PDB file of C-alpha atoms and ligand atoms in Angstrom:
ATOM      1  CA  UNK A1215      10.131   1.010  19.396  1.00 36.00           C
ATOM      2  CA  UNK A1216      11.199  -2.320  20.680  1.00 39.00           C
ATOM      3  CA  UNK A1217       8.764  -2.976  23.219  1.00 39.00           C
ATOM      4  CA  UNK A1218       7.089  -6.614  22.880  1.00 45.00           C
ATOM      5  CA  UNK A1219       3.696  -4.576  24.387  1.00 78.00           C
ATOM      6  CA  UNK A1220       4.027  -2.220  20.900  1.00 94.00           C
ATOM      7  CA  UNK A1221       1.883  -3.576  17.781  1.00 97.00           C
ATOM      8  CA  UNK A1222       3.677  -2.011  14.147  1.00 98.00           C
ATOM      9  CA  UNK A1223       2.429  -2.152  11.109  1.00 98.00           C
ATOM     10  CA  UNK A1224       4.726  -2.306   8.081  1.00 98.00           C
ATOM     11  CA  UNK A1225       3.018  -1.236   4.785  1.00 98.00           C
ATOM     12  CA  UNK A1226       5.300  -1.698   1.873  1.00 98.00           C
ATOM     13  CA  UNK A1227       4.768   0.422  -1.534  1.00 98.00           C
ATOM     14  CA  UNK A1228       5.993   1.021  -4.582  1.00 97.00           C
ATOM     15  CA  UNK A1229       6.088   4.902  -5.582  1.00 95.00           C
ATOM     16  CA  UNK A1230       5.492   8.005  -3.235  1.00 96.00           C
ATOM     17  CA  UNK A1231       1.688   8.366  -3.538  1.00 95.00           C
ATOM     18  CA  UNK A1232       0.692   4.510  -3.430  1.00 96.00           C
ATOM     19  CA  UNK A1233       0.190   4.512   0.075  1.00 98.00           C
ATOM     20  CA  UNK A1234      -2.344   7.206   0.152  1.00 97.00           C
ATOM     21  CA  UNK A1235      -4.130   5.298  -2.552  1.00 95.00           C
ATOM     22  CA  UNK A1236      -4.143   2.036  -1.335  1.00 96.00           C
ATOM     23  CA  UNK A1237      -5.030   0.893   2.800  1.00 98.00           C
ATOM     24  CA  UNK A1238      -4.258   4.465   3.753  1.00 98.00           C
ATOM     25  CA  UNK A1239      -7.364   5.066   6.151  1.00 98.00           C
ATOM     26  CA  UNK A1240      -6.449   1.257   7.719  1.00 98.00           C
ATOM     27  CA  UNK A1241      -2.928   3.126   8.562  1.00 98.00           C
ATOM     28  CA  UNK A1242      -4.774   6.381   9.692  1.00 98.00           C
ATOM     29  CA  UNK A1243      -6.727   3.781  12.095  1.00 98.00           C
ATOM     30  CA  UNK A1244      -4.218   2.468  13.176  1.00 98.00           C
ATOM     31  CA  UNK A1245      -1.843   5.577  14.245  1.00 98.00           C
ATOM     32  CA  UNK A1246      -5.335   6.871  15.980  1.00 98.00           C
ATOM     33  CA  UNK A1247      -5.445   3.046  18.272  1.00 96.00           C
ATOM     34  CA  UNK A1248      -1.354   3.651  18.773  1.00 96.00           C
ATOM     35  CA  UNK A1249       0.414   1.508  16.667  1.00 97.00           C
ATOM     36  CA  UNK A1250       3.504   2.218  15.142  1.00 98.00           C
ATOM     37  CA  UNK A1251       2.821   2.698  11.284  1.00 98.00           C
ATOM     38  CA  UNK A1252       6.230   3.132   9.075  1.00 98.00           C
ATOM     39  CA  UNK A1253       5.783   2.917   5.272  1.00 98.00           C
ATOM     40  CA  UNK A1254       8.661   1.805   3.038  1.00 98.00           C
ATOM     41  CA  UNK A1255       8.456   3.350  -0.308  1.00 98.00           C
ATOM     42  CA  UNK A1256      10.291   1.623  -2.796  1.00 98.00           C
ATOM     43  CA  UNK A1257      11.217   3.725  -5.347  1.00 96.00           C
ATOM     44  CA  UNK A1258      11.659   7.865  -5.647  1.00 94.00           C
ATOM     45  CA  UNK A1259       8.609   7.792  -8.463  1.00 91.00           C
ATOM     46  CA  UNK A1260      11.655   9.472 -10.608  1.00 88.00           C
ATOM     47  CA  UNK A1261       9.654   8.102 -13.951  1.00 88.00           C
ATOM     48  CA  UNK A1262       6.225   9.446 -12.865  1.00 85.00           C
ATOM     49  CA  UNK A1263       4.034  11.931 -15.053  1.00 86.00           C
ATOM     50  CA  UNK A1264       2.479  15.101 -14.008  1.00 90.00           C
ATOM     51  CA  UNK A1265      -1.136  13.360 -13.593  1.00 89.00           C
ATOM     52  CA  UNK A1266      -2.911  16.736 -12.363  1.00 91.00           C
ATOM     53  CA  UNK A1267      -3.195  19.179 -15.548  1.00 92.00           C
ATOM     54  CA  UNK A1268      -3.233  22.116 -12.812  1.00 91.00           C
ATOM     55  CA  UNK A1269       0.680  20.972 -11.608  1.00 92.00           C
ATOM     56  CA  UNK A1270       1.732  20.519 -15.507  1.00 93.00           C
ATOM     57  CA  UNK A1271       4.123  23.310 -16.101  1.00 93.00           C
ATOM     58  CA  UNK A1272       7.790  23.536 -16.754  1.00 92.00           C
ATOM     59  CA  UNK A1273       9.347  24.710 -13.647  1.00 93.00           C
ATOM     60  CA  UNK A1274       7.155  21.295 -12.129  1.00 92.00           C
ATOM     61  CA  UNK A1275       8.307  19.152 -14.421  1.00 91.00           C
ATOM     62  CA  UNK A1276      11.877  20.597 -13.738  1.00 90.00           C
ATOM     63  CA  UNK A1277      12.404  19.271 -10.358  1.00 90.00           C
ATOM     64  CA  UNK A1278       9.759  16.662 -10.476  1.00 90.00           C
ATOM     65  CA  UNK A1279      11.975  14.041  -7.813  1.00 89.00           C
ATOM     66  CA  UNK A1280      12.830  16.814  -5.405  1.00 91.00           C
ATOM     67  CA  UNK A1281       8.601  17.698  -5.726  1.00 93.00           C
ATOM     68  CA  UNK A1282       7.572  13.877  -5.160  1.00 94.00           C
ATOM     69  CA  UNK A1283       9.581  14.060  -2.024  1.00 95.00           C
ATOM     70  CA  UNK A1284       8.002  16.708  -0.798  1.00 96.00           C
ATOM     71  CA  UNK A1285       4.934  16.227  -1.529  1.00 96.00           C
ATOM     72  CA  UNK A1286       5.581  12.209   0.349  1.00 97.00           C
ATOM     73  CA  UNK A1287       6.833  14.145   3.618  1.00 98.00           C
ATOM     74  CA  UNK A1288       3.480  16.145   3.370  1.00 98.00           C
ATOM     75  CA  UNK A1289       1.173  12.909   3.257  1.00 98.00           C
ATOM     76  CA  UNK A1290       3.360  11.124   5.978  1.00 98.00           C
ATOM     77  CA  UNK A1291       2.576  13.727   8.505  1.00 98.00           C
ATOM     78  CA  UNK A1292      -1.572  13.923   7.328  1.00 98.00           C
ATOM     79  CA  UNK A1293      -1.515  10.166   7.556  1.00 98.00           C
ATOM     80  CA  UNK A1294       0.796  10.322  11.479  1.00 98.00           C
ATOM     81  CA  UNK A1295       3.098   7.552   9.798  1.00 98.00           C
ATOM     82  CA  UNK A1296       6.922   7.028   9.569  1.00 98.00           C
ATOM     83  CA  UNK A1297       8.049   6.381   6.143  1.00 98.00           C
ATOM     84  CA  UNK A1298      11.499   5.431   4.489  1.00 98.00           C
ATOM     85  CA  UNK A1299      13.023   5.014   1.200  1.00 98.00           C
ATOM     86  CA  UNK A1300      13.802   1.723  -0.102  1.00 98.00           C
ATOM     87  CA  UNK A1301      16.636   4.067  -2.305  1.00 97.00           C
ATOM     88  CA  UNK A1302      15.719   2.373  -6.073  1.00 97.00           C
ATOM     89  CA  UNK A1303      14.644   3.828  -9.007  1.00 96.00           C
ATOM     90  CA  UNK A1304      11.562   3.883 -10.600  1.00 94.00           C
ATOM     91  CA  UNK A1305      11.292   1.539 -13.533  1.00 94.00           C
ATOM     92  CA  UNK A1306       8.465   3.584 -15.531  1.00 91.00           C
ATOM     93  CA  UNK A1307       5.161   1.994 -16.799  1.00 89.00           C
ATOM     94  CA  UNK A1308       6.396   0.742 -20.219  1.00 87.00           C
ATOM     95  CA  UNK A1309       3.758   1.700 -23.305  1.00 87.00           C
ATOM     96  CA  UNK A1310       4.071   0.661 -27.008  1.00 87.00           C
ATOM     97  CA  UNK A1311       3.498  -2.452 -28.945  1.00 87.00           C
ATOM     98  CA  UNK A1312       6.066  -4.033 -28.549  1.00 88.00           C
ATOM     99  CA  UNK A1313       6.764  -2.776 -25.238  1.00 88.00           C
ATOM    100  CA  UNK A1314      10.184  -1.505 -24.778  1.00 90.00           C
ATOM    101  CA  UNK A1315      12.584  -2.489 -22.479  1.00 92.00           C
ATOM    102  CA  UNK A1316      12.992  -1.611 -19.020  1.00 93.00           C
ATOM    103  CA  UNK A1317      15.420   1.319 -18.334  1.00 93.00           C
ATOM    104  CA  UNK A1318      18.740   0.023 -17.134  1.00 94.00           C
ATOM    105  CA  UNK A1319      19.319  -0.033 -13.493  1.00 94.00           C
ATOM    106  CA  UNK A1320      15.967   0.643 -12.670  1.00 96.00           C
ATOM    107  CA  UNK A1321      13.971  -1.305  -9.434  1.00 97.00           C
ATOM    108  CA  UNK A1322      12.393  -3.930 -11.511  1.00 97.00           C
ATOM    109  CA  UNK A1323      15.672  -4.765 -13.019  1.00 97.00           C
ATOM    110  CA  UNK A1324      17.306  -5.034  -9.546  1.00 98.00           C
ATOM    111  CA  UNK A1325      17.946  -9.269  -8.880  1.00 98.00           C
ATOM    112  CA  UNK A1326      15.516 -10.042  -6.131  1.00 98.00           C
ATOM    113  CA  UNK A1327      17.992 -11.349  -3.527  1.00 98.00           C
ATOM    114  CA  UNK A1328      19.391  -8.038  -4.273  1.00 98.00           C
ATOM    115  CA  UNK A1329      16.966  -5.713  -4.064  1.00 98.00           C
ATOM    116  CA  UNK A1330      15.048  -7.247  -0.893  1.00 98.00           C
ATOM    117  CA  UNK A1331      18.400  -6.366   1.143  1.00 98.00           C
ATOM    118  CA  UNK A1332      16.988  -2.822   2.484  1.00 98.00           C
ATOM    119  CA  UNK A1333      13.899  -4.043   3.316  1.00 98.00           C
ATOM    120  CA  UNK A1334      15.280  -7.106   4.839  1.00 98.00           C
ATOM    121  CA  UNK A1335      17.030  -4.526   6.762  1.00 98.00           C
ATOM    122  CA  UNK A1336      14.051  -2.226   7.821  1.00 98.00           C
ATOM    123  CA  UNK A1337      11.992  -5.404   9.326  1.00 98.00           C
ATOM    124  CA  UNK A1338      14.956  -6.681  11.051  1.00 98.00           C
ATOM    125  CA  UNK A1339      15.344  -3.061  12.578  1.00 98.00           C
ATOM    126  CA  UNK A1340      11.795  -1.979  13.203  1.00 98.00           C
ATOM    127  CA  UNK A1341      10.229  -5.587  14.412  1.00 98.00           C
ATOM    128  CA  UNK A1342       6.793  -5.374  12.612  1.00 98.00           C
ATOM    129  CA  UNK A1343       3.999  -8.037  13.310  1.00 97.00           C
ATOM    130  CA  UNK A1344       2.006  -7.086  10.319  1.00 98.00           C
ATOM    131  CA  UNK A1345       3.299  -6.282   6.883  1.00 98.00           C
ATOM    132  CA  UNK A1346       1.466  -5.078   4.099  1.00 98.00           C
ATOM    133  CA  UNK A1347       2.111  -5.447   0.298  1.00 98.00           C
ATOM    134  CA  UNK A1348       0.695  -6.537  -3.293  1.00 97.00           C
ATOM    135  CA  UNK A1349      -0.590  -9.167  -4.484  1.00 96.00           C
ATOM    136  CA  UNK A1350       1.351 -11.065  -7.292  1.00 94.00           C
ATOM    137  CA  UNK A1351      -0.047  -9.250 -10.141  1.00 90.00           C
ATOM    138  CA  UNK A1352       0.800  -5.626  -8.514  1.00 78.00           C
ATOM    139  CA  UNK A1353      -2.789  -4.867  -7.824  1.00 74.00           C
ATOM    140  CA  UNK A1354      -1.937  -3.067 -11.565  1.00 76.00           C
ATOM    141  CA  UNK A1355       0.653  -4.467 -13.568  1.00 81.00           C
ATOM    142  CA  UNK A1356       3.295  -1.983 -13.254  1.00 92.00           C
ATOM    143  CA  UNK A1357       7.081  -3.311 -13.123  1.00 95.00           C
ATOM    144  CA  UNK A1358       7.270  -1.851  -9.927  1.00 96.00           C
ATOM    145  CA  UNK A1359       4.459  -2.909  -8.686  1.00 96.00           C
ATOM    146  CA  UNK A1360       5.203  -6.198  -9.200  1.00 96.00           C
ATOM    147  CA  UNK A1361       8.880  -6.336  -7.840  1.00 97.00           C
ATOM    148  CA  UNK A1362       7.351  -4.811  -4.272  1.00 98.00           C
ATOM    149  CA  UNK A1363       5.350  -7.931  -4.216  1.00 98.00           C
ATOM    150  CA  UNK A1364       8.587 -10.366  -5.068  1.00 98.00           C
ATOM    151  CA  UNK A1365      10.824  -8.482  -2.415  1.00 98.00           C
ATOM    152  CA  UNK A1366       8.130  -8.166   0.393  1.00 98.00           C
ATOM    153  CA  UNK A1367       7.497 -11.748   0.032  1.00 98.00           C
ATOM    154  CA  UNK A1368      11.321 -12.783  -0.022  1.00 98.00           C
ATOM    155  CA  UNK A1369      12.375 -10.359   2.753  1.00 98.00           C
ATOM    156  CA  UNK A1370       9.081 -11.680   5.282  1.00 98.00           C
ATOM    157  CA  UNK A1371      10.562 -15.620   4.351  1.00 98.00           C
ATOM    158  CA  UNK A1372      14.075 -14.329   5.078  1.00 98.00           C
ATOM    159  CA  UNK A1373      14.113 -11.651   7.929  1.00 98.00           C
ATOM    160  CA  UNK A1374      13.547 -14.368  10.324  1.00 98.00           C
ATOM    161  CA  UNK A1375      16.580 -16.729   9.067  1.00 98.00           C
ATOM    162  CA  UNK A1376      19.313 -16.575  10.890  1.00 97.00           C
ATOM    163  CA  UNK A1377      20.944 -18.055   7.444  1.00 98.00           C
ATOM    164  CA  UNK A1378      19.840 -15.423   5.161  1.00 98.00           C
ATOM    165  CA  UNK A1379      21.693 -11.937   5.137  1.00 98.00           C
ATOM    166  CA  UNK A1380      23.646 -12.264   8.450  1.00 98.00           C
ATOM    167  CA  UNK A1381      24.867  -9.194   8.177  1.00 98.00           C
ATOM    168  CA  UNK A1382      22.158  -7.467   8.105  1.00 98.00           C
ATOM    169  CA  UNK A1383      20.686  -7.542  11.917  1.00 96.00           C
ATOM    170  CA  UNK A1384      19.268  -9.966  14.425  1.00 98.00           C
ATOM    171  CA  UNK A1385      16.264 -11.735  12.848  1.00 98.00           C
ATOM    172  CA  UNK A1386      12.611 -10.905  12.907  1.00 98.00           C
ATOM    173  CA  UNK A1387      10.066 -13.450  12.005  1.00 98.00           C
ATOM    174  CA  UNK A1388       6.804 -10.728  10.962  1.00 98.00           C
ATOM    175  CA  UNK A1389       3.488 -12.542  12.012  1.00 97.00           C
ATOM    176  CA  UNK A1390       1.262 -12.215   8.906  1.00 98.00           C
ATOM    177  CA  UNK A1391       1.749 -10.857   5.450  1.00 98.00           C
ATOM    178  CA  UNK A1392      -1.343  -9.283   3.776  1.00 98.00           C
ATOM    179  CA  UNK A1393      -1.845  -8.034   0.115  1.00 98.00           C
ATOM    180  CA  UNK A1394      -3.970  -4.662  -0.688  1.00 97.00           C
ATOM    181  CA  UNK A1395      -7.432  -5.881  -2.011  1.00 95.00           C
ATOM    182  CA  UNK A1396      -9.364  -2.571  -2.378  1.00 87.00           C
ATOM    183  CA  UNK A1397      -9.833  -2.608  -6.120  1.00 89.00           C
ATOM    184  CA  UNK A1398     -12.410  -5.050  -6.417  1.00 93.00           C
ATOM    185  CA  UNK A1399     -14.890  -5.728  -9.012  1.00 95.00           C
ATOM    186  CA  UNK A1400     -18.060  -5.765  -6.314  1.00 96.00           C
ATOM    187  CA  UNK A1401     -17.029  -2.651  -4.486  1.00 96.00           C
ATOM    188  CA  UNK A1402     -16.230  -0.620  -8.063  1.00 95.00           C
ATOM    189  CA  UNK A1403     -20.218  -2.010  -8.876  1.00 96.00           C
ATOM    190  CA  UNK A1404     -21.672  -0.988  -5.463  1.00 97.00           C
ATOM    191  CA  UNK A1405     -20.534   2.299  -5.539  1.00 96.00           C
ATOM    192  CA  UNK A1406     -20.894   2.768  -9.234  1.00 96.00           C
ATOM    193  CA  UNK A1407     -24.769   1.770  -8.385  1.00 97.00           C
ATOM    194  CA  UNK A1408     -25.016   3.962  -5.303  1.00 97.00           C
ATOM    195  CA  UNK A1409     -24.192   7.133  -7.334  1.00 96.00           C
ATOM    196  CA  UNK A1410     -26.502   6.364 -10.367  1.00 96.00           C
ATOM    197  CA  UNK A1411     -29.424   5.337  -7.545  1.00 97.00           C
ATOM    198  CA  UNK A1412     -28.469   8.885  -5.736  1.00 95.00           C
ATOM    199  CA  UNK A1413     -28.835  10.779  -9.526  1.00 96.00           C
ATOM    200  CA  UNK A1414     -25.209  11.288 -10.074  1.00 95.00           C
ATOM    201  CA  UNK A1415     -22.875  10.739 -12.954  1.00 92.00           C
ATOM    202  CA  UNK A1416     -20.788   7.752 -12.376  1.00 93.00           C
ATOM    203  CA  UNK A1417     -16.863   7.512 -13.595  1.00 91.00           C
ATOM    204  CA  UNK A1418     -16.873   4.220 -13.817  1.00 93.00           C
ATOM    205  CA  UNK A1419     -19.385   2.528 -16.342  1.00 93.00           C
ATOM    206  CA  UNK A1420     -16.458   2.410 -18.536  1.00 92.00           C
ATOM    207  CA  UNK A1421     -14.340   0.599 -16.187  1.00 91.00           C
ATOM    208  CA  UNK A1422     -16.947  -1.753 -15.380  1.00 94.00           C
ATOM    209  CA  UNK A1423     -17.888  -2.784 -18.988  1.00 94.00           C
ATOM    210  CA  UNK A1424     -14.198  -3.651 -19.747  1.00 93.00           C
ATOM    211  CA  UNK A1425     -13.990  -5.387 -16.013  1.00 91.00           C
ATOM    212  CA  UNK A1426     -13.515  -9.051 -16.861  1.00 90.00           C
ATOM    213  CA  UNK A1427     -15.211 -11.123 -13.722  1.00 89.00           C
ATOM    214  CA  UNK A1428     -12.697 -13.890 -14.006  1.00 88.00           C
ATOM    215  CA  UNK A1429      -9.553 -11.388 -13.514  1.00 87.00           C
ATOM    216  CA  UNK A1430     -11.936 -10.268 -10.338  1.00 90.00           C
ATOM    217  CA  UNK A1431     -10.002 -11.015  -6.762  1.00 91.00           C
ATOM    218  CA  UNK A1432     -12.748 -10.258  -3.980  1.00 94.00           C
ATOM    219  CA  UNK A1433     -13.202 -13.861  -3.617  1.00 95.00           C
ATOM    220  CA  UNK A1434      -9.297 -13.985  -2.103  1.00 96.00           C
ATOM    221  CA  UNK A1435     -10.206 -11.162   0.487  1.00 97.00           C
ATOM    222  CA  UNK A1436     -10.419 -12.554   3.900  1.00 98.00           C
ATOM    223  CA  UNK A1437     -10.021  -9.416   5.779  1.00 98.00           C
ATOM    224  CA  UNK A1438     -12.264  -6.011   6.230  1.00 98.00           C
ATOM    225  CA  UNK A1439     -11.083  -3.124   8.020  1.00 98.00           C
ATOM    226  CA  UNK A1440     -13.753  -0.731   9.437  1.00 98.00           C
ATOM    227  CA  UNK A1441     -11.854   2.498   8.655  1.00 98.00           C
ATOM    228  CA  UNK A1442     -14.428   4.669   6.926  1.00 98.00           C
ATOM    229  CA  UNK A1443     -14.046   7.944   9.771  1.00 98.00           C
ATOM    230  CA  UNK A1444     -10.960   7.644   8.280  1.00 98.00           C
ATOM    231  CA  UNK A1445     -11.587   8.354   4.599  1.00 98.00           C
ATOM    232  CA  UNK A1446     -11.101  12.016   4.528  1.00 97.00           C
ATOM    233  CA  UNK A1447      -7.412  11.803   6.154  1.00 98.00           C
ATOM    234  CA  UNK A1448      -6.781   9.022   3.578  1.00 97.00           C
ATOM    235  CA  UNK A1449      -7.863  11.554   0.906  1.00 96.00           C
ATOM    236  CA  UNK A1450      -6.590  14.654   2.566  1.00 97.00           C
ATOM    237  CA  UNK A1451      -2.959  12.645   2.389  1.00 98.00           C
ATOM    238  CA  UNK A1452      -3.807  11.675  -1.497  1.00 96.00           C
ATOM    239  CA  UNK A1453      -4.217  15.630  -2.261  1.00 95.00           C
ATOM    240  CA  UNK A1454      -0.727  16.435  -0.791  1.00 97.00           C
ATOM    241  CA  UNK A1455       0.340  14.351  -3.793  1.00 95.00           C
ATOM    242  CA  UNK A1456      -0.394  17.152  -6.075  1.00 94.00           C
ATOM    243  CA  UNK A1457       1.398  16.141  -9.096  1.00 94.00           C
ATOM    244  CA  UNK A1458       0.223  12.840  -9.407  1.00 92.00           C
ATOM    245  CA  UNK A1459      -3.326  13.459  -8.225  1.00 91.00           C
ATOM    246  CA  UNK A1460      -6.387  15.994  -9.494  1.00 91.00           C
ATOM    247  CA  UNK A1461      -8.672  16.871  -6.781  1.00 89.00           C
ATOM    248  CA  UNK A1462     -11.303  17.335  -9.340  1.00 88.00           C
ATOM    249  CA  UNK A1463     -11.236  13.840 -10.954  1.00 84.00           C
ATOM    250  CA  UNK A1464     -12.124  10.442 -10.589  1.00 79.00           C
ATOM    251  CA  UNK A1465     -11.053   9.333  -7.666  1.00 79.00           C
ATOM    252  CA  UNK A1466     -12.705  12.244  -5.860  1.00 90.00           C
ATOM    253  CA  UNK A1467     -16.427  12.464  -7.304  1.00 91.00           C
ATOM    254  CA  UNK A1468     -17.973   9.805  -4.835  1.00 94.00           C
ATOM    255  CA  UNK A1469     -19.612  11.545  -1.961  1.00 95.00           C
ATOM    256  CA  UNK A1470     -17.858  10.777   1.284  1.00 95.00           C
ATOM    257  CA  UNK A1471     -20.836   9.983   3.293  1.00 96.00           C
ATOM    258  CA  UNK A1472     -21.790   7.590   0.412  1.00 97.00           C
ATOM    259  CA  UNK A1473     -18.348   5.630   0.145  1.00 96.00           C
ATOM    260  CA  UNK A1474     -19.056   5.512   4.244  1.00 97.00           C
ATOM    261  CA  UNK A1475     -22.337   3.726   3.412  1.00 97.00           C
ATOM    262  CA  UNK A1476     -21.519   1.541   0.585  1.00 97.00           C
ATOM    263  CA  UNK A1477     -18.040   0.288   1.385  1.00 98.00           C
ATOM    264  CA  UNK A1478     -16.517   1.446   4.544  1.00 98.00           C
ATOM    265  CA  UNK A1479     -13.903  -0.895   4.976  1.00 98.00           C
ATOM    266  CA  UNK A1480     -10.064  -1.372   3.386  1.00 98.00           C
ATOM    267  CA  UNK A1481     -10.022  -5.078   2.084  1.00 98.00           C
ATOM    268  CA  UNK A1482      -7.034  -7.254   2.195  1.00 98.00           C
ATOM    269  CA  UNK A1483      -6.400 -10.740   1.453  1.00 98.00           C
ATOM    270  CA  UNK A1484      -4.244 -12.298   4.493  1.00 98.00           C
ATOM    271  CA  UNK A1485      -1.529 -14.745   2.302  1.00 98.00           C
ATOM    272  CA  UNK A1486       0.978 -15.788   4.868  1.00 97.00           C
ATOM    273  CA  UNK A1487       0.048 -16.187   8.412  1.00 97.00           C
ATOM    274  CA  UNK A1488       1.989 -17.383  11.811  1.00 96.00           C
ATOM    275  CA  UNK A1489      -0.124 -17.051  14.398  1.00 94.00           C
ATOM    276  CA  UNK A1490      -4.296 -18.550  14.824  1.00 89.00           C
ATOM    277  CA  UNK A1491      -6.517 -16.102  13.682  1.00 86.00           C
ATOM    278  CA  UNK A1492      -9.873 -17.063  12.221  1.00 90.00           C
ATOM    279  CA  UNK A1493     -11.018 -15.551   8.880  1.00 92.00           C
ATOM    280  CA  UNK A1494     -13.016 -13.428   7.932  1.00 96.00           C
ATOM    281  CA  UNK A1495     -11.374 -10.934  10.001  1.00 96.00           C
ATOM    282  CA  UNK A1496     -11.915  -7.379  10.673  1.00 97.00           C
ATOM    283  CA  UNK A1497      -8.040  -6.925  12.356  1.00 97.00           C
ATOM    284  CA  UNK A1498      -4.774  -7.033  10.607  1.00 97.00           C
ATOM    285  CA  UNK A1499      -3.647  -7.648  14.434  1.00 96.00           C
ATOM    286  CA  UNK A1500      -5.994 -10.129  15.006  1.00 95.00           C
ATOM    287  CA  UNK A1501      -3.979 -13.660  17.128  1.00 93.00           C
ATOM    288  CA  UNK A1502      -1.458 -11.200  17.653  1.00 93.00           C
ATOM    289  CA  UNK A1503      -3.161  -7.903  19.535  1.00 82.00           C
ATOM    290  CA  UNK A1504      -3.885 -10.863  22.373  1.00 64.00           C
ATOM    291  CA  UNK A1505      -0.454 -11.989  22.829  1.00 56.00           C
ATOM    292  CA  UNK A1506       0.546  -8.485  23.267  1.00 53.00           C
ATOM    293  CA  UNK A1507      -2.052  -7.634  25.999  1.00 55.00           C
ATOM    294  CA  UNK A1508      -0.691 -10.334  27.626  1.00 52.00           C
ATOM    295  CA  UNK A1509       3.033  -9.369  27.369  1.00 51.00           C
ATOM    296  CA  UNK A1510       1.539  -6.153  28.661  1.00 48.00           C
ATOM    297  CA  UNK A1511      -0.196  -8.230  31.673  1.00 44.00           C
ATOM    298  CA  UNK A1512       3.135 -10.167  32.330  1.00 42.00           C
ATOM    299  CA  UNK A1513       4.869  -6.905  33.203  1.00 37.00           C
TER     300      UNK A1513
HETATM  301 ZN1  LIG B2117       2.774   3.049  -7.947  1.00 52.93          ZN
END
């Protein structure tokens, strides 16, 4: 695991399910080209709903944490990746007007310096040269969301101090830092078009009538991964979340071979960055993948 010739990819998320959902065929990818892919996952998802109406029954909802976990070891093997928990709990997506508060204890409540300690941790342990997260807003604007952005960007400034949480391992400076940019107003609209030009219904004419073009990011994304062979194991691992995920809905109604056509990359926005690597780029690992050929050569 330690092995300066060994590229890893860190990909941190929020609940159990978010990393099927967001840059899971750029992990698939990856695992298939031999990197080392471990996903930390934040919370246990303990204040998730049943989303699927086929999973919503009582003896479900009964042991809905032990289920989640489950159903995460399930999409860890489809997807070939390691994955730990980050041990906090879900903070719920707070509804009403005014919204009520945040439960106590939960991860959003957690002090930052606090709750970046595991994951400070986890990078200092597993070396990655790539890390993955959200951007500031949460790519959604879920509590949780939003603290896995704060402590991903505090542990990738700190892991590499020697000052900061000394007793937590030797330090590991990751390369680059990238938030998930798949969401984006243009690719929503291309594939929205491509199913009305092909004479099918499209989800998302709602979505795109409320989308307000200033709250669009695609102008931040400086990255495309070519990863659309790698779709269905990116939706395959999405299924094995059953209770948070209907196979017959929205997410699933595209044709494959038209998402393939239309959009088949995973889009990312590269915010912090050690090494020289022109954008746009096509490789998280790109200025690093070199240097590691030629550790390779040195030995
Ligand atoms: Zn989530």
């Amino acid at each position: 695991m330690t092995q300066p010739d060994q590229l890893r990819l860190l990909a941190v998320h929020a609940h159990p399910d978010d990393e099927s959902s967001k840059g899971a065929a750029t992990m698939a990818k990856y695992v298939h080209e031999g990197v080392d892919v471990l996903v930390a996952t934040c919370t246990g998802g303990e204040r998730g709903s049943v989303l699927n109406p086929a999973m919503d029954r009582p003896e479900v909802w009964e042991r809905l944490p032990q289920i989640r976990s489950e159903e995460m070891a399930a999409a860890r093997e489809i997807l070939g990746v390691g994955q730990e928990w980050l041990g906090f709990v879900d903070s719920g997506l707070p509804e009403g007007d005014p919204l009520p508060p945040l439960p106590e204890g939960c991860f959003a409540l957690v002090p930052t310096e606090e709750a970046a300690a595991p994951l400070v941790a986890l990078i200092r342990r597993f070396r990655p040269q790539v890390m993955t997260t959200y951007d500031e807003r949460g790519g959604y604007p879920h509590p949780d969301h939003i603290k896995t952005h704060k402590i991903s960007v505090h542990a990738f400034e700190a892991a590499g101090d020697p000052d900061r949480y000394p007793e937590l391992g030797e330090p590991w400076q990751v390369s680059k830092l990238y938030y998930n940019m798949s969401f984006t107003l243009p690719r929503t609209k291309a594939i929205h078009e491509a199913m009305l030009a092909g004479g099918l219904d499209s989800p998302y004419a709602e979505m795109l009538e409320k989308w307000d073009p200033a709250k669009d990011i695609s102008h931040r994304v400086t990255t495309r991964v070519p990863c659309g062979e790698y779709f269905g194991i990116r939706d395959r691992a999405l299924i094995a979340h059953a209770t948070q995920i209907d196979p017959t809905g929205r997410w699933f109604s595209t044709p494959m071979d038209m998402q393939q056509r239309v959009w088949p990359t995973e889009d990312f926005e590269l915010a912090r960055s050690l090494v020289d690597s022109a954008t746009p780029e096509d490789d998280l690992f790109a200025g690093i993948r070199s240097r590691a050929d030629e550790e390779v050569g040195v030995r």
